[in-house]
Amino acid sequence: VDNLSRGRESFLASLANHPDFQFHAVDCADYDALAKVVSGLATPVTNIWHLAANSDIPGGIADPGIDLKDTFLTTFQLLKLARDLKIENFHFASSSAIYGDLGDLAVHEDVGPLQPISNYGAMKLASEAQIRAAVEAYLGRADIFRFPNVIGVPATHGVIVDFVQKLKATPDELQVLGDGTQRKPYLHVEDLVDAMLFISDRADDRYNVYNIGPTDIGVSVQFIAETVRDRVSPEARIAYGTSNRGWVGDVPRFNYSTARLSGLGWAPQLGSREAVIKAVDQIARQEAVD
Amino acid sequence: VDNLSRGRESFLASLANHPDFQFHAVDCADYDALAKVVSGLATPVTNIWHLAANSDIPGGIADPGIDLKDTFLTTFQLLKLARDLKIENFHFASSSAIYGDLGDLAVHEDVGPLQPISNYGAMKLASEAQIRAAVEAYLGRADIFRFPNVIGVPATHGVIVDFVQKLKATPDELQVLGDGTQRKPYLHVEDLVDAMLFISDRADDRYNVYNIGPTDIGVSVQFIAETVRDRVSPEARIAYGTSNRGWVGDVPRFNYSTARLSGLGWAPQLGSREAVIKAVDQIARQEAVD
């Protein structure tokens, strides 16, 4: 189920003929439409995987109504659906953005205080809070997956898409927001999906909260810029800004702990560096810069 | 501004003739009505004191839509108002319910994880998250007051009102939900107001988070039941339940740290015990049991 605000049905072409697959173009914030689709299914739904959200952080700062509807109210209505239709299990794509800027502090799952600095992070934290209360009242189980920066294809936005498109437009120069020193961990989407399935299979509390990410400290924006430049337009000059933040709500450094997930026995196939190199190549192909 | 869902305009009778006072019966979740009132004022608003919420925790568990509108969307619309009208300062009545059940852990402002177990607590945490992000984007300053259990008059609901009304109906027996051992700190509303004004005056960060409460460990439900019984119907028998929780979303014990507020220089006039004794007497008069 997706409202196709950013996704496209063509992204699902490889699944279209699978006998167990159905796609419905419905907004998860529209309870009546959602309930109609789900109650009409031949077999009862036992698990909700809630990945719907506005993923455009600067967009959500410009208009908080977007995060309200797409990130918060989707959760509210999906929980209502779980309650009304007695769907026991709820899996939720949360975000490292709930933590805000904790400086050098190790960001593990039980850390406090939680001070999200973007409206996106705020609505993800707000969603987690609702889910936690629902576990107390009627859900059988919930998994909270706190996503890192995720890259891969199909890609609709994000730093790599941005750099690739900029270089297509002006092949001799790449302008970078910020001074390029921001360092973040990146996970490839294939590893992300693997981690979610692993947690839902192996974790056994009623309420499971996991940071998902690589085990390294991440790569800098400069590394990403250079990787894109080398792949797309090797002669281009890279021009950096002066701030160590790219935009309001951006966190410059992030010491993201994935020790809990490692303890459960999971490890990614690709570290941040390899994930960036792979995603840059995939996105370059997607954007047809060859 | 109040929607009078629980409050009554008569509670404000003593202020009605004050030259600086106005009351508007408007729902804070109704942006257009709110903006009309506030833009129509002769002097610009510089501070929003946001105390609007559904305070009926079991009611919010039965129908999450109540907490959504009255607790969460009021915050969303008041923040939108602050942004649109450039109102710099935002003071918010949050709650100790955002912490959930932390067992014996000292509940200080920076503790984690935050796992509210009621929808009320979830929507208060969700409101805090929105406010924190707004400080990053456009607010000049925000104060977060995390309320304990607050008692006093005028009282519309809560454990003391409940016990007084029960004893009015059946003067020979008081039935208590739970086994009476739940122990919580209680603050008298007069101390609460004093603490909020103190924090807004003395704290000097852009984002200030304070637990407000007495410095003691609180009193048991049994103490409250006996105090009400002694005041209202001294011969009554008290019948307890067997659970150490009164209802879903109730936290049986609570080690609430107010060290940050003490460090700022504030102390309450009344401890939990004295606050309960005073409030029981006030509520008995309000309910006309003399």
CSV table of N, CA and C in Angstrom, one decimal, chain B residues 167-239:
chain,number,residue,atom,x,y,z
B,167,LEU,N,-17.8,8.0,47.7
B,167,LEU,CA,-18.3,8.0,49.1
B,167,LEU,C,-19.6,8.8,49.3
B,168,LYS,N,-19.8,9.7,48.4
B,168,LYS,CA,-21.1,10.4,48.5
B,168,LYS,C,-22.2,9.4,48.1
B,169,ALA,N,-21.9,8.6,47.1
B,169,ALA,CA,-22.9,7.7,46.6
B,169,ALA,C,-23.1,6.5,47.5
B,170,THR,N,-22.0,5.9,48.1
B,170,THR,CA,-22.1,4.8,49.0
B,170,THR,C,-21.3,5.1,50.3
B,171,PRO,N,-21.9,5.8,51.2
B,171,PRO,CA,-21.1,6.3,52.4
B,171,PRO,C,-20.5,5.3,53.3
B,172,ASP,N,-20.9,4.0,53.1
B,172,ASP,CA,-20.4,3.0,54.0
B,172,ASP,C,-19.2,2.2,53.4
B,173,GLU,N,-18.9,2.4,52.1
B,173,GLU,CA,-17.8,1.6,51.5
B,173,GLU,C,-17.2,2.4,50.4
B,174,LEU,N,-15.8,2.3,50.4
B,174,LEU,CA,-15.1,3.0,49.3
B,174,LEU,C,-14.3,1.9,48.6
B,175,GLN,N,-14.7,1.7,47.3
B,175,GLN,CA,-14.0,0.7,46.5
B,175,GLN,C,-12.8,1.3,45.8
B,176,VAL,N,-11.7,0.7,45.9
B,176,VAL,CA,-10.4,1.2,45.3
B,176,VAL,C,-10.0,0.3,44.2
B,177,LEU,N,-9.7,0.9,43.0
B,177,LEU,CA,-9.1,0.1,41.9
B,177,LEU,C,-7.6,-0.2,42.3
B,178,GLY,N,-7.2,-1.4,42.2
B,178,GLY,CA,-5.8,-1.7,42.6
B,178,GLY,C,-5.7,-2.0,44.1
B,179,ASP,N,-4.5,-2.4,44.5
B,179,ASP,CA,-4.4,-2.9,45.9
B,179,ASP,C,-4.0,-1.8,46.9
B,180,GLY,N,-3.9,-0.5,46.4
B,180,GLY,CA,-3.7,0.6,47.2
B,180,GLY,C,-2.2,0.9,47.5
B,181,THR,N,-1.3,0.0,47.0
B,181,THR,CA,0.1,0.2,47.2
B,181,THR,C,0.8,1.1,46.3
B,182,GLN,N,0.1,1.5,45.1
B,182,GLN,CA,0.7,2.4,44.2
B,182,GLN,C,1.1,3.7,44.9
B,183,ARG,N,2.4,4.1,44.7
B,183,ARG,CA,2.9,5.3,45.4
B,183,ARG,C,3.4,6.3,44.4
B,184,LYS,N,2.9,7.5,44.5
B,184,LYS,CA,3.2,8.5,43.5
B,184,LYS,C,3.4,9.8,44.2
B,185,PRO,N,4.3,10.7,43.7
B,185,PRO,CA,4.4,12.0,44.2
B,185,PRO,C,3.2,12.9,43.7
B,186,TYR,N,2.7,13.8,44.6
B,186,TYR,CA,1.6,14.7,44.2
B,186,TYR,C,2.1,16.1,44.5
B,187,LEU,N,1.7,17.0,43.6
B,187,LEU,CA,2.0,18.4,43.8
B,187,LEU,C,0.7,19.2,43.8
B,188,HIS,N,0.6,20.2,44.7
B,188,HIS,CA,-0.6,21.0,44.7
B,188,HIS,C,-0.5,22.0,43.5
B,189,VAL,N,-1.6,22.3,42.9
B,189,VAL,CA,-1.6,23.1,41.7
B,189,VAL,C,-1.0,24.5,42.0
B,190,GLU,N,-1.2,25.0,43.2
B,190,GLU,CA,-0.6,26.3,43.5
B,190,GLU,C,0.9,26.3,43.4
B,191,ASP,N,1.5,25.2,43.9
B,191,ASP,CA,3.0,25.0,43.8
B,191,ASP,C,3.4,24.9,42.3
B,192,LEU,N,2.5,24.1,41.6
B,192,LEU,CA,2.8,23.9,40.1
B,192,LEU,C,2.9,25.2,39.4
B,193,VAL,N,1.9,26.1,39.6
B,193,VAL,CA,2.0,27.4,38.9
B,193,VAL,C,3.2,28.2,39.3
B,194,ASP,N,3.5,28.2,40.5
B,194,ASP,CA,4.7,28.9,41.0
B,194,ASP,C,6.0,28.3,40.4
B,195,ALA,N,6.0,27.0,40.2
B,195,ALA,CA,7.2,26.4,39.6
B,195,ALA,C,7.4,26.8,38.1
B,196,MET,N,6.2,26.8,37.4
B,196,MET,CA,6.3,27.2,36.0
B,196,MET,C,6.8,28.6,35.8
B,197,LEU,N,6.3,29.5,36.6
B,197,LEU,CA,6.7,30.9,36.5
B,197,LEU,C,8.2,31.1,36.9
B,198,PHE,N,8.6,30.3,37.9
B,198,PHE,CA,10.0,30.3,38.4
B,198,PHE,C,10.9,29.9,37.2
B,199,ILE,N,10.5,28.8,36.6
B,199,ILE,CA,11.4,28.3,35.5
B,199,ILE,C,11.5,29.3,34.3
B,200,SER,N,10.3,29.8,34.0
B,200,SER,CA,10.3,30.7,32.8
B,200,SER,C,11.1,31.9,33.1
B,201,ASP,N,11.2,32.3,34.4
B,201,ASP,CA,11.9,33.5,34.8
B,201,ASP,C,13.4,33.2,35.0
B,202,ARG,N,13.8,32.0,35.5
B,202,ARG,CA,15.2,31.8,35.8
B,202,ARG,C,16.0,30.9,34.9
B,203,ALA,N,15.3,30.0,34.2
B,203,ALA,CA,16.1,29.1,33.3
B,203,ALA,C,16.5,30.0,32.1
B,204,ASP,N,17.7,29.7,31.5
B,204,ASP,CA,18.1,30.6,30.4
B,204,ASP,C,18.7,29.9,29.2
B,205,ASP,N,18.3,28.6,29.0
B,205,ASP,CA,18.7,28.0,27.7
B,205,ASP,C,17.6,28.3,26.7
B,206,ARG,N,17.8,28.0,25.5
B,206,ARG,CA,16.8,28.1,24.5
B,206,ARG,C,15.7,27.0,24.6
B,207,TYR,N,16.2,25.9,25.1
B,207,TYR,CA,15.2,24.8,25.3
B,207,TYR,C,15.4,24.2,26.7
B,208,ASN,N,14.5,24.4,27.6
B,208,ASN,CA,14.6,24.1,29.0
B,208,ASN,C,13.6,23.0,29.3
B,209,VAL,N,14.1,21.9,29.9
B,209,VAL,CA,13.2,20.8,30.3
B,209,VAL,C,13.3,20.6,31.8
B,210,TYR,N,12.2,20.6,32.4
B,210,TYR,CA,12.2,20.4,33.9
B,210,TYR,C,11.1,19.5,34.4
B,211,ASN,N,11.5,18.5,35.1
B,211,ASN,CA,10.6,17.8,36.0
B,211,ASN,C,10.1,18.7,37.1
B,212,ILE,N,8.8,18.8,37.3
B,212,ILE,CA,8.2,19.6,38.4
B,212,ILE,C,7.6,18.6,39.4
B,213,GLY,N,7.9,18.7,40.6
B,213,GLY,CA,7.3,17.8,41.6
B,213,GLY,C,7.8,18.1,43.0
B,214,PRO,N,7.2,17.4,44.0
B,214,PRO,CA,7.7,17.6,45.3
B,214,PRO,C,9.1,16.8,45.4
B,215,THR,N,9.8,17.0,46.5
B,215,THR,CA,11.1,16.3,46.7
B,215,THR,C,10.9,15.0,47.4
B,216,ASP,N,9.7,14.6,47.9
B,216,ASP,CA,9.6,13.3,48.5
B,216,ASP,C,9.2,12.2,47.6
B,217,ILE,N,9.1,11.0,48.1
B,217,ILE,CA,8.9,9.9,47.2
B,217,ILE,C,7.4,9.6,46.9
B,218,GLY,N,6.5,10.5,47.5
B,218,GLY,CA,5.1,10.4,47.3
B,218,GLY,C,4.3,9.6,48.4
B,219,VAL,N,3.1,9.5,48.1
B,219,VAL,CA,2.2,8.8,49.1
B,219,VAL,C,1.4,7.7,48.3
B,220,SER,N,0.9,6.7,49.1
B,220,SER,CA,0.2,5.6,48.5
B,220,SER,C,-1.2,5.9,48.2
B,221,VAL,N,-1.8,5.2,47.3
B,221,VAL,CA,-3.3,5.3,47.1
B,221,VAL,C,-4.0,5.0,48.4
B,222,GLN,N,-3.5,4.1,49.2
B,222,GLN,CA,-4.1,3.8,50.5
B,222,GLN,C,-4.2,5.1,51.4
B,223,PHE,N,-3.1,5.9,51.4
B,223,PHE,CA,-3.1,7.1,52.2
B,223,PHE,C,-4.1,8.1,51.6
B,224,ILE,N,-4.3,8.1,50.3
B,224,ILE,CA,-5.3,9.0,49.8
B,224,ILE,C,-6.7,8.6,50.1
B,225,ALA,N,-6.9,7.2,50.0
B,225,ALA,CA,-8.2,6.7,50.3
B,225,ALA,C,-8.6,6.9,51.8
B,226,GLU,N,-7.6,6.8,52.7
B,226,GLU,CA,-7.9,7.0,54.1
B,226,GLU,C,-8.1,8.4,54.4
B,227,THR,N,-7.4,9.3,53.7
B,227,THR,CA,-7.5,10.8,54.0
B,227,THR,C,-8.9,11.2,53.5
B,228,VAL,N,-9.4,10.7,52.4
B,228,VAL,CA,-10.7,11.0,51.9
B,228,VAL,C,-11.8,10.4,52.8
B,229,ARG,N,-11.6,9.2,53.2
B,229,ARG,CA,-12.5,8.5,54.1
B,229,ARG,C,-12.7,9.3,55.4
B,230,ASP,N,-11.5,9.7,56.0
B,230,ASP,CA,-11.5,10.4,57.3
B,230,ASP,C,-12.3,11.8,57.1
B,231,ARG,N,-12.1,12.4,56.0
B,231,ARG,CA,-12.7,13.7,55.8
B,231,ARG,C,-14.2,13.6,55.4
B,232,VAL,N,-14.5,12.6,54.6
B,232,VAL,CA,-15.9,12.6,54.0
B,232,VAL,C,-16.8,11.6,54.7
B,233,SER,N,-16.3,10.5,55.1
B,233,SER,CA,-17.3,9.5,55.7
B,233,SER,C,-16.5,8.5,56.6
B,234,PRO,N,-16.1,9.0,57.8
B,234,PRO,CA,-15.2,8.3,58.7
B,234,PRO,C,-15.5,6.9,59.0
B,235,GLU,N,-16.8,6.5,58.9
B,235,GLU,CA,-17.1,5.1,59.3
B,235,GLU,C,-16.9,4.1,58.1
B,236,ALA,N,-16.6,4.6,56.9
B,236,ALA,CA,-16.6,3.8,55.7
B,236,ALA,C,-15.5,2.7,55.8
B,237,ARG,N,-15.8,1.6,55.2
B,237,ARG,CA,-14.9,0.5,55.0
B,237,ARG,C,-14.2,0.7,53.7
B,238,ILE,N,-12.9,0.5,53.6
B,238,ILE,CA,-12.2,0.6,52.3
B,238,ILE,C,-11.9,-0.8,51.7
B,239,ALA,N,-12.4,-1.0,50.5
B,239,ALA,CA,-12.2,-2.3,49.8
B,239,ALA,C,-11.2,-2.2,48.7
